Tab-separated table of C-alpha atoms in Angstrom:
chain	number	residue	atom	x	y	z
A	294	MET	CA	66.404	14.885	-29.766
A	295	ARG	CA	67.755	17.616	-27.516
A	296	ILE	CA	71.279	17.012	-26.210
A	297	ARG	CA	71.812	18.263	-22.664
A	298	LEU	CA	75.126	17.661	-20.941
A	299	GLU	CA	73.739	17.893	-17.402
A	300	LYS	CA	71.031	15.325	-18.115
A	301	ASP	CA	72.798	12.938	-20.474
A	302	LEU	CA	76.297	12.610	-19.039
A	303	PRO	CA	75.354	11.069	-15.651
A	304	VAL	CA	73.249	8.463	-17.457
A	305	LEU	CA	76.066	7.621	-19.881
A	306	LEU	CA	78.591	7.326	-17.051
A	307	PHE	CA	76.267	5.019	-15.140
A	308	ALA	CA	75.715	2.888	-18.250
A	309	LEU	CA	79.491	2.610	-18.702
A	310	VAL	CA	80.078	1.487	-15.113
A	311	SER	CA	77.102	-0.882	-15.277
A	312	ALA	CA	78.818	-2.738	-18.133
A	313	SER	CA	81.016	-4.317	-15.448
A	314	THR	CA	77.990	-6.257	-14.205
A	315	VAL	CA	77.894	-8.367	-17.373
A	316	ALA	CA	81.476	-8.234	-18.726
A	317	ALA	CA	82.610	-11.184	-16.596
A	318	LEU	CA	79.391	-13.181	-16.201
A	319	PRO	CA	80.909	-16.542	-17.308
A	320	GLN	CA	83.800	-16.104	-14.854
A	321	VAL	CA	81.440	-15.110	-12.034
A	322	GLU	CA	79.379	-18.244	-12.672
A	323	SER	CA	82.552	-20.358	-12.636
A	324	ALA	CA	83.678	-18.798	-9.347
A	325	TRP	CA	80.311	-19.674	-7.785
A	326	LEU	CA	81.015	-23.264	-8.826
A	327	GLY	CA	84.514	-23.165	-7.311
A	328	ILE	CA	86.427	-22.826	-10.606
A	329	LYS	CA	89.028	-20.057	-10.753
A	330	GLU	CA	89.610	-18.390	-14.115
A	331	VAL	CA	92.194	-15.839	-15.221
A	332	TYR	CA	91.347	-12.147	-15.519
A	333	GLY	CA	91.417	-11.008	-19.136
A	334	GLU	CA	89.889	-14.188	-20.518
A	335	GLN	CA	86.315	-12.936	-20.328
A	336	ASP	CA	83.877	-13.703	-23.099
A	337	PHE	CA	84.628	-11.177	-25.834
A	338	GLY	CA	80.969	-10.711	-26.733
A	339	LEU	CA	80.229	-9.438	-23.211
A	340	ARG	CA	83.508	-7.621	-22.566
A	341	ILE	CA	83.116	-5.590	-25.758
A	342	LEU	CA	80.121	-3.843	-24.184
A	343	ARG	CA	82.345	-1.609	-22.077
A	344	GLU	CA	84.446	-0.632	-25.107
A	345	LEU	CA	81.247	0.164	-26.996
A	346	MET	CA	80.025	2.339	-24.136
A	347	LEU	CA	83.360	4.169	-24.129
A	348	LEU	CA	82.947	4.819	-27.852
A	349	VAL	CA	79.441	6.158	-27.185
A	350	LEU	CA	80.864	8.606	-24.638
A	351	VAL	CA	83.586	9.730	-27.039
A	352	ALA	CA	80.994	10.229	-29.778
A	353	TYR	CA	78.851	12.199	-27.350
A	354	VAL	CA	81.726	14.657	-26.850
A	355	PHE	CA	81.571	15.547	-30.546
A	356	PHE	CA	77.776	15.861	-30.605
A	357	GLU	CA	77.553	18.015	-27.459
A	358	PRO	CA	78.727	21.507	-28.568
A	359	ARG	CA	80.066	22.668	-25.216
A	360	LEU	CA	82.081	19.492	-24.648
A	361	ARG	CA	83.381	19.635	-28.210
A	362	ARG	CA	84.595	23.226	-27.871
A	363	GLY	CA	86.222	22.523	-24.529
A	364	ALA	CA	87.977	19.398	-25.828
A	365	MET	CA	89.335	21.318	-28.816
A	366	SER	CA	91.024	24.035	-26.733
A	367	SER	CA	94.701	24.734	-27.269
A	368	SER	CA	95.692	23.789	-23.702
A	369	VAL	CA	94.098	20.345	-24.049
A	370	TRP	CA	95.792	19.698	-27.382
A	371	ALA	CA	99.156	20.848	-26.022
A	372	PHE	CA	98.874	18.436	-23.090
A	373	LEU	CA	97.749	15.516	-25.261
A	374	GLY	CA	100.476	16.314	-27.770
A	375	ALA	CA	103.174	16.163	-25.089
A	376	ILE	CA	101.900	12.779	-23.880
A	377	ALA	CA	101.589	11.404	-27.413
A	378	THR	CA	105.141	12.472	-28.292
A	379	TYR	CA	106.707	10.622	-25.378
A	380	VAL	CA	104.451	7.588	-25.826
A	381	LEU	CA	105.419	7.312	-29.503
A	382	PHE	CA	109.065	7.485	-28.452
A	383	GLU	CA	108.536	4.594	-26.028
A	384	VAL	CA	106.678	2.556	-28.664
A	385	GLY	CA	109.536	3.119	-31.096
A	386	TYR	CA	112.078	2.170	-28.434
A	387	ALA	CA	110.177	-1.075	-27.706
A	388	LEU	CA	110.196	-1.937	-31.420
A	389	TYR	CA	113.915	-1.143	-31.505
A	390	LEU	CA	114.324	-3.790	-28.778
A	391	ASP	CA	112.759	-6.317	-31.218
A	392	LEU	CA	109.497	-6.648	-29.325
A	393	PRO	CA	106.383	-7.378	-31.430
A	394	LEU	CA	103.994	-4.446	-31.824
A	395	VAL	CA	101.359	-6.078	-29.605
A	396	VAL	CA	103.663	-5.701	-26.588
A	397	PRO	CA	103.979	-1.869	-26.582
A	398	MET	CA	100.310	-1.628	-27.562
A	399	ALA	CA	99.463	-3.491	-24.353
A	400	GLY	CA	101.466	-0.878	-22.477
A	401	LEU	CA	99.096	1.785	-23.801
A	402	ARG	CA	96.110	0.294	-21.938
A	403	ILE	CA	96.585	2.747	-19.090
A	404	PHE	CA	95.432	5.492	-21.498
A	405	GLU	CA	92.285	3.665	-22.629
A	406	TYR	CA	89.986	5.694	-20.405
A	407	LEU	CA	91.834	8.990	-20.736
A	408	PRO	CA	88.772	10.388	-22.608
A	409	LEU	CA	86.903	10.166	-19.281
A	410	ALA	CA	89.496	12.480	-17.713
A	411	LEU	CA	89.041	14.895	-20.594
A	412	ILE	CA	85.247	14.790	-20.189
A	413	GLY	CA	85.547	15.407	-16.450
A	414	PHE	CA	87.976	18.286	-17.051
A	415	VAL	CA	85.766	20.045	-19.608
A	416	THR	CA	82.623	19.449	-17.542
A	417	ALA	CA	84.251	21.122	-14.540
A	418	ARG	CA	85.372	24.055	-16.692
A	419	LEU	CA	81.778	24.510	-17.809
A	420	GLY	CA	80.683	24.762	-14.183
A	421	ALA	CA	78.570	21.605	-14.446
A	422	GLY	CA	80.939	19.207	-12.686
A	423	GLU	CA	79.194	19.318	-9.312
A	424	HIS	CA	75.777	18.731	-10.853
A	425	VAL	CA	76.970	15.842	-13.036
A	426	ILE	CA	78.804	13.982	-10.283
A	427	THR	CA	75.874	14.464	-7.890
A	428	GLN	CA	73.427	12.929	-10.359
A	429	PHE	CA	75.904	10.181	-11.233
A	430	ALA	CA	76.335	9.334	-7.533
A	431	HIS	CA	72.582	8.996	-7.127
A	432	TYR	CA	72.439	6.548	-10.046
A	433	LEU	CA	75.455	4.691	-8.645
A	434	ARG	CA	73.471	3.777	-5.529
A	435	TYR	CA	71.606	1.118	-7.539
A	436	TYR	CA	74.928	-0.352	-8.672
A	437	ILE	CA	76.169	-0.538	-5.064
A	438	ALA	CA	72.912	-2.111	-3.915
A	439	LEU	CA	73.263	-4.878	-6.510
A	440	GLN	CA	76.897	-5.505	-5.592
A	441	ALA	CA	75.994	-5.570	-1.881
A	442	VAL	CA	73.332	-8.250	-2.339
A	443	LEU	CA	75.672	-10.455	-4.366
A	444	ALA	CA	78.683	-9.852	-2.089
A	445	ILE	CA	76.831	-10.729	1.112
A	446	ALA	CA	75.426	-13.881	-0.489
A	447	GLN	CA	78.915	-14.859	-1.662
A	448	ALA	CA	80.434	-14.096	1.751
A	449	LEU	CA	77.898	-16.445	3.301
A	450	TRP	CA	77.601	-19.299	0.809
A	451	ALA	CA	80.176	-19.122	-2.002
A	452	PRO	CA	83.035	-21.656	-1.979
A	453	PRO	CA	86.309	-20.309	-0.490
A	454	LEU	CA	87.985	-20.097	-3.896
A	455	PHE	CA	89.939	-16.923	-3.032
A	456	GLY	CA	90.035	-17.338	0.736
A	457	VAL	CA	87.534	-17.373	3.588
A	458	SER	CA	85.323	-14.393	4.424
A	459	PHE	CA	84.781	-13.415	8.059
A	460	LEU	CA	81.080	-14.194	7.410
A	461	GLY	CA	81.955	-17.848	6.881
A	462	GLY	CA	81.778	-18.245	3.108
A	463	GLY	CA	84.258	-17.316	0.412
A	464	ARG	CA	85.731	-13.881	-0.135
A	465	PRO	CA	83.082	-12.025	-2.186
A	466	PHE	CA	83.725	-10.963	-5.760
A	467	GLY	CA	80.383	-9.392	-6.753
A	468	THR	CA	80.187	-9.302	-10.551
A	469	PHE	CA	83.982	-9.343	-10.948
A	470	VAL	CA	86.592	-11.981	-11.651
A	471	SER	CA	88.291	-11.649	-8.258
A	472	PRO	CA	87.749	-10.123	-4.803
A	473	ASN	CA	90.635	-7.694	-5.384
A	474	LEU	CA	88.939	-6.101	-8.406
A	475	PHE	CA	85.626	-6.024	-6.559
A	476	GLY	CA	87.175	-4.407	-3.484
A	477	ALA	CA	89.068	-1.837	-5.537
A	478	THR	CA	85.862	-0.778	-7.279
A	479	MET	CA	83.958	-0.516	-4.001
A	480	ALA	CA	86.699	1.654	-2.487
A	481	THR	CA	86.584	3.902	-5.570
A	482	CYS	CA	82.803	4.197	-5.253
A	483	ALA	CA	83.322	5.277	-1.634
A	484	LEU	CA	85.639	8.006	-2.936
A	485	LEU	CA	83.034	9.191	-5.427
A	486	PHE	CA	80.300	9.289	-2.769
A	487	ALA	CA	82.655	11.309	-0.553
A	488	LEU	CA	82.627	14.075	-3.166
A	489	VAL	CA	78.857	14.475	-2.881
A	490	PRO	CA	77.124	15.918	0.209
A	491	GLY	CA	74.594	13.739	2.019
A	492	MET	CA	75.941	10.346	0.877
A	493	ARG	CA	77.443	9.122	4.153
A	494	LYS	CA	75.449	5.896	4.375
A	495	TRP	CA	76.544	4.998	0.853
A	496	ILE	CA	80.144	5.737	1.803
A	497	ALA	CA	79.708	3.390	4.764
A	498	MET	CA	78.210	0.653	2.592
A	499	SER	CA	80.996	0.945	0.003
A	500	VAL	CA	83.661	0.845	2.741
A	501	PHE	CA	81.995	-2.221	4.267
A	502	LEU	CA	82.027	-4.021	0.914
A	503	ALA	CA	85.682	-3.102	0.380
A	504	LEU	CA	86.455	-4.509	3.832
A	505	LEU	CA	84.402	-7.633	3.114
A	506	SER	CA	86.414	-8.286	-0.072
A	507	GLY	CA	89.553	-9.040	1.944
A	508	SER	CA	91.674	-6.909	-0.397
A	509	ARG	CA	94.404	-5.037	1.470
A	510	THR	CA	94.632	-2.279	-1.137
A	511	ALA	CA	90.865	-1.791	-1.091
A	512	PHE	CA	90.764	-1.775	2.695
A	513	ILE	CA	93.513	0.836	3.036
A	514	SER	CA	92.090	2.967	0.215
A	515	SER	CA	88.622	2.960	1.767
A	516	LEU	CA	90.054	3.819	5.191
A	517	LEU	CA	91.768	6.761	3.500
A	518	VAL	CA	88.327	8.031	2.467
A	519	VAL	CA	87.053	7.637	6.031
A	520	TYR	CA	90.138	9.377	7.414
A	521	PHE	CA	89.669	12.424	5.180
A	522	GLN	CA	85.988	12.544	6.095
A	523	LEU	CA	86.952	12.572	9.778
A	524	VAL	CA	89.537	15.307	9.278
A	525	ALA	CA	87.029	17.455	7.362
A	526	ALA	CA	84.455	17.049	10.152
A	527	LEU	CA	86.836	18.381	12.826
A	528	ARG	CA	87.528	22.001	13.582
A	529	PRO	CA	90.852	23.214	12.101
A	530	ARG	CA	92.417	23.609	15.554
A	531	ASP	CA	91.516	20.006	16.449
A	532	ARG	CA	92.760	18.299	13.298
A	533	TRP	CA	96.291	17.861	14.600
A	534	ALA	CA	94.909	15.143	16.894
A	535	VAL	CA	94.322	12.845	13.889
A	536	VAL	CA	97.045	14.191	11.592
A	537	MET	CA	99.962	13.583	13.974
A	538	PRO	CA	99.336	9.830	14.484
A	539	ALA	CA	98.605	9.264	10.761
A	540	PRO	CA	101.827	7.241	10.069
A	541	ILE	CA	101.112	4.941	13.020
A	542	LEU	CA	97.508	4.542	11.897
A	543	ALA	CA	98.706	3.639	8.376
A	544	VAL	CA	100.995	0.886	9.689
A	545	GLY	CA	98.222	-0.393	11.931
A	546	ALA	CA	95.803	-0.456	8.988
A	547	LEU	CA	98.286	-2.479	6.911
A	548	LEU	CA	98.766	-5.043	9.690
A	549	LEU	CA	95.033	-5.264	10.274
A	550	ALA	CA	94.306	-5.658	6.561
A	551	SER	CA	96.924	-8.439	6.380
A	552	SER	CA	95.425	-10.440	9.235
A	553	PRO	CA	93.773	-13.751	8.291
A	554	LEU	CA	90.493	-12.498	9.806
A	555	LEU	CA	90.093	-9.645	7.302
A	556	SER	CA	92.138	-10.857	4.334
A	557	GLY	CA	90.772	-14.393	4.469
A	558	ARG	CA	94.230	-15.740	3.657
A	559	ASP	CA	97.159	-17.162	5.597
A	560	ASP	CA	99.761	-15.816	3.135
A	561	ALA	CA	99.006	-12.080	3.478
A	562	ASP	CA	101.786	-11.252	5.957
A	563	PRO	CA	103.385	-8.050	4.567
A	564	THR	CA	106.812	-9.119	5.854
A	565	GLN	CA	106.573	-12.304	3.770
A	566	ASP	CA	104.872	-10.766	0.738
A	567	GLY	CA	106.031	-12.121	-2.607
A	568	ARG	CA	105.798	-8.684	-4.210
A	569	ILE	CA	108.804	-7.521	-2.137
A	570	ASP	CA	110.916	-10.285	-3.687
A	571	LEU	CA	109.562	-9.288	-7.108
A	572	TRP	CA	110.587	-5.660	-6.624
A	573	GLN	CA	114.080	-6.681	-5.514
A	574	ARG	CA	114.430	-9.041	-8.488
A	575	ILE	CA	113.377	-6.322	-10.942
A	576	PHE	CA	115.932	-3.820	-9.701
A	577	ALA	CA	118.648	-6.497	-9.602
A	578	ASN	CA	118.034	-8.273	-12.926
A	579	TYR	CA	116.226	-5.963	-15.347
A	580	ILE	CA	117.858	-2.550	-14.938
A	581	HIS	CA	121.274	-2.864	-16.573
A	582	ASP	CA	122.189	0.675	-17.645
A	583	PRO	CA	120.999	4.304	-17.440
A	584	MET	CA	118.774	3.827	-20.512
A	585	ASP	CA	116.823	1.070	-18.754
A	586	LEU	CA	116.412	3.277	-15.718
A	587	LEU	CA	115.476	6.477	-17.536
A	588	PHE	CA	113.280	5.112	-20.338
A	589	GLY	CA	112.375	1.568	-19.256
A	590	TRP	CA	113.344	-1.759	-20.793
A	591	GLY	CA	110.328	-2.458	-23.009
A	592	LEU	CA	106.890	-0.860	-22.968
A	593	GLY	CA	104.226	-3.471	-22.181
A	594	LEU	CA	106.465	-6.166	-20.701
A	595	SER	CA	104.781	-5.777	-17.307
A	596	SER	CA	101.228	-5.803	-18.670
A	597	ASN	CA	98.849	-8.541	-17.568
A	598	THR	CA	97.687	-8.779	-21.187
A	599	ILE	CA	101.099	-9.990	-22.359
A	600	ASN	CA	101.185	-12.687	-19.685
A	601	ILE	CA	97.824	-13.952	-20.926
A	602	LEU	CA	98.787	-13.831	-24.630
A	603	PHE	CA	102.314	-15.262	-24.440
A	604	GLY	CA	102.644	-16.812	-20.995
A	605	ALA	CA	104.854	-15.775	-18.080
A	606	GLU	CA	108.476	-14.746	-18.817
A	607	HIS	CA	108.118	-15.311	-22.565
A	608	PHE	CA	110.230	-12.206	-23.274
A	609	PRO	CA	113.415	-11.135	-21.462
A	610	GLY	CA	112.486	-8.634	-18.781
A	611	GLN	CA	108.799	-9.659	-18.716
A	612	PHE	CA	106.994	-9.819	-15.371
A	613	ASP	CA	103.483	-9.439	-13.942
A	614	SER	CA	103.386	-6.016	-12.313
A	615	ASP	CA	101.228	-5.568	-9.219
A	616	SER	CA	102.182	-1.915	-8.831
A	617	LEU	CA	101.421	1.002	-11.113
A	618	TYR	CA	104.820	2.507	-10.381
A	619	LEU	CA	106.650	-0.669	-11.421
A	620	PHE	CA	104.519	-0.700	-14.564
A	621	LEU	CA	105.522	2.892	-15.327
A	622	LEU	CA	109.171	2.234	-14.501
A	623	ASN	CA	109.232	-0.719	-16.891
A	624	GLY	CA	107.375	0.905	-19.761
A	625	TYR	CA	108.092	4.604	-19.397
A	626	GLY	CA	111.182	4.673	-17.210
A	627	LEU	CA	112.031	7.030	-14.392
A	628	VAL	CA	111.008	9.876	-16.700
A	629	GLY	CA	107.475	8.488	-16.858
A	630	VAL	CA	107.275	7.826	-13.108
A	631	MET	CA	108.391	11.364	-12.255
A	632	ALA	CA	106.042	12.862	-14.867
A	633	TYR	CA	103.101	10.963	-13.370
A	634	ILE	CA	103.892	11.955	-9.792
A	635	GLY	CA	104.601	15.500	-10.945
A	636	PHE	CA	101.204	15.754	-12.611
A	637	LEU	CA	99.535	14.542	-9.413
A	638	TRP	CA	101.384	17.282	-7.531
A	639	VAL	CA	100.485	19.910	-10.123
A	640	THR	CA	96.824	18.951	-9.774
A	641	THR	CA	96.931	19.650	-6.041
A	642	ARG	CA	98.641	23.013	-6.667
A	643	ILE	CA	96.295	24.449	-9.282
A	644	SER	CA	92.950	22.844	-8.420
A	645	THR	CA	90.485	24.672	-6.188
A	646	HIS	CA	88.285	21.633	-5.570
A	647	PRO	CA	87.605	21.229	-1.820
A	648	LYS	CA	88.281	17.455	-1.938
A	649	LYS	CA	91.378	17.584	-4.173
A	650	GLY	CA	93.647	16.213	-1.439
A	651	LEU	CA	91.475	13.145	-0.948
A	652	VAL	CA	91.195	12.355	-4.664
A	653	ILE	CA	94.904	12.765	-5.402
A	654	MET	CA	96.027	10.891	-2.291
A	655	PHE	CA	93.638	8.053	-3.159
A	656	ILE	CA	95.045	7.831	-6.691
A	657	PHE	CA	98.625	7.885	-5.378
A	658	VAL	CA	98.047	5.220	-2.706
A	659	ALA	CA	95.975	2.939	-4.961
A	660	GLY	CA	98.893	2.684	-7.387
A	661	LEU	CA	101.402	1.468	-4.809
A	662	THR	CA	100.254	-2.163	-4.823
A	663	PHE	CA	97.787	-2.198	-7.719
A	664	ASN	CA	97.898	-1.056	-11.347
A	665	MET	CA	94.414	0.423	-11.218
A	666	TRP	CA	94.619	2.008	-14.694
A	667	GLU	CA	94.425	-1.471	-16.248
A	668	TYR	CA	91.242	-2.575	-14.494
A	669	PHE	CA	87.670	-1.570	-15.259
A	670	PRO	CA	85.594	0.200	-13.913
A	671	GLN	CA	88.001	1.605	-11.315
A	672	ASN	CA	90.080	3.198	-14.079
A	673	ALA	CA	87.023	4.891	-15.626
A	674	LEU	CA	85.784	6.274	-12.303
A	675	LEU	CA	89.200	7.577	-11.241
A	676	MET	CA	89.900	9.134	-14.632
A	677	PHE	CA	86.642	11.083	-14.535
A	678	MET	CA	87.201	12.277	-10.959
A	679	TRP	CA	90.813	13.279	-11.641
A	680	GLY	CA	89.791	15.294	-14.681
A	681	MET	CA	86.947	16.958	-12.801
A	682	VAL	CA	89.207	17.946	-9.897
A	683	LEU	CA	91.795	19.370	-12.293
A	684	GLY	CA	89.197	21.289	-14.273
A	685	THR	CA	87.803	22.940	-11.148
A	686	HIS	CA	90.778	25.327	-11.280
A	687	PHE	CA	89.393	27.082	-14.334
A	688	LYS	CA	86.496	29.521	-14.501
A	689	ALA	CA	83.306	28.273	-16.096
A	690	ILE	CA	83.184	28.997	-19.804
A	691	ALA	CA	79.677	30.358	-19.584
A	692	GLU	CA	79.472	33.839	-18.145
A	693	ASN	CA	75.817	33.342	-17.228
A	694	PRO	CA	75.485	30.184	-15.071
A	695	MET	CA	72.104	29.522	-16.648
A	696	HIS	CA	73.217	29.825	-20.294
A	697	ASP	CA	76.349	29.000	-22.219
A	698	ALA	CA	77.690	30.632	-25.361
A	699	SER	CA	75.765	28.234	-27.589
A	700	GLY	CA	72.477	29.368	-26.117
A	701	VAL	CA	71.782	26.011	-24.435
A	702	SER	CA	70.402	26.565	-20.989
A	703	TYR	CA	70.413	24.358	-17.944
A	704	GLN	CA	69.197	24.473	-14.379
A	705	ARG	CA	71.485	23.408	-11.539
A	706	SER	CA	69.883	20.994	-9.131
A	707	TYR	CA	71.295	19.330	-6.069
């Protein structure tokens, strides 16, 4: 069997994302019947499929010679070594605080799909990133079509378990446990389609599904994709007309997304949002000294996994984080938060990808009210795109665009 990165990788990525269509089948069936179940309690036999597909992708890196060489470079190992050193420190600190090992291990879930970022980074360095993401986007159309059929049917006829859709039925959830996870994935698919020329109708469909979900985060994230598309379509001298009112448009989008018509809920008023009280309580009750602020007060205490395993507030300082930045502040401290934001900034400085601003801004905004690195497949998609954007800074390893150093040839197609 001949291994070809440009042919195999889009198929493997699509297979990984497609695992989300079966991972929560029992919960989707329950939601159709009007029974709400908790995320994270999916049937293990189905959920394990996505972990198996991730292992297949990792194994593929070692079998594909170009990916293997790129992943073994000194710069990659230096970066991974720096992350591993600080993470081990945080794990040790959590154990010092007498937390069981399972708690800090749950805090490591945000790194589960880091191999996808590495694959995207190396693929971009090889000069094959554009080809791979184009082919992947074409496969992803079938995934969106399936989700669209299910979502429209749910928005028309499903019971209003999560709120009422503006189509008259319940808020749609596709093949996911909740409308929020469905909407977040649809907004991320819109981002991926925005990186590929000629995919405007699929961007529109993904944005529509994100809007239909009633998720505020998904709605604002998808509007961000539309906004960047509009800015890119304008002449440089005309862009000020949409850049200047951007803050007002953002506030208007938040108010619109919080309206009962779009959110499907009566409790979505941002001025009465429970997460604001949560944030105030965290800063008032959990941060007692500079150590808590700088390094956190227990890696994993804000993970949804711990709430499922032990119940709410089982450990001192435990809470259910609905923001990536609160999750980082709890587990990795201010040092971790600043390192994360700093790496986002560094990506925008060194990358030469034409859509780097859109990708990085999407990742930054999505984390404000949602810990997207804990939820599949949004985490997998964003990891791959982030790595690909970062890797675009580097020259392709192959001097001849038709052949690499191993002698394996490939033909670019668009």
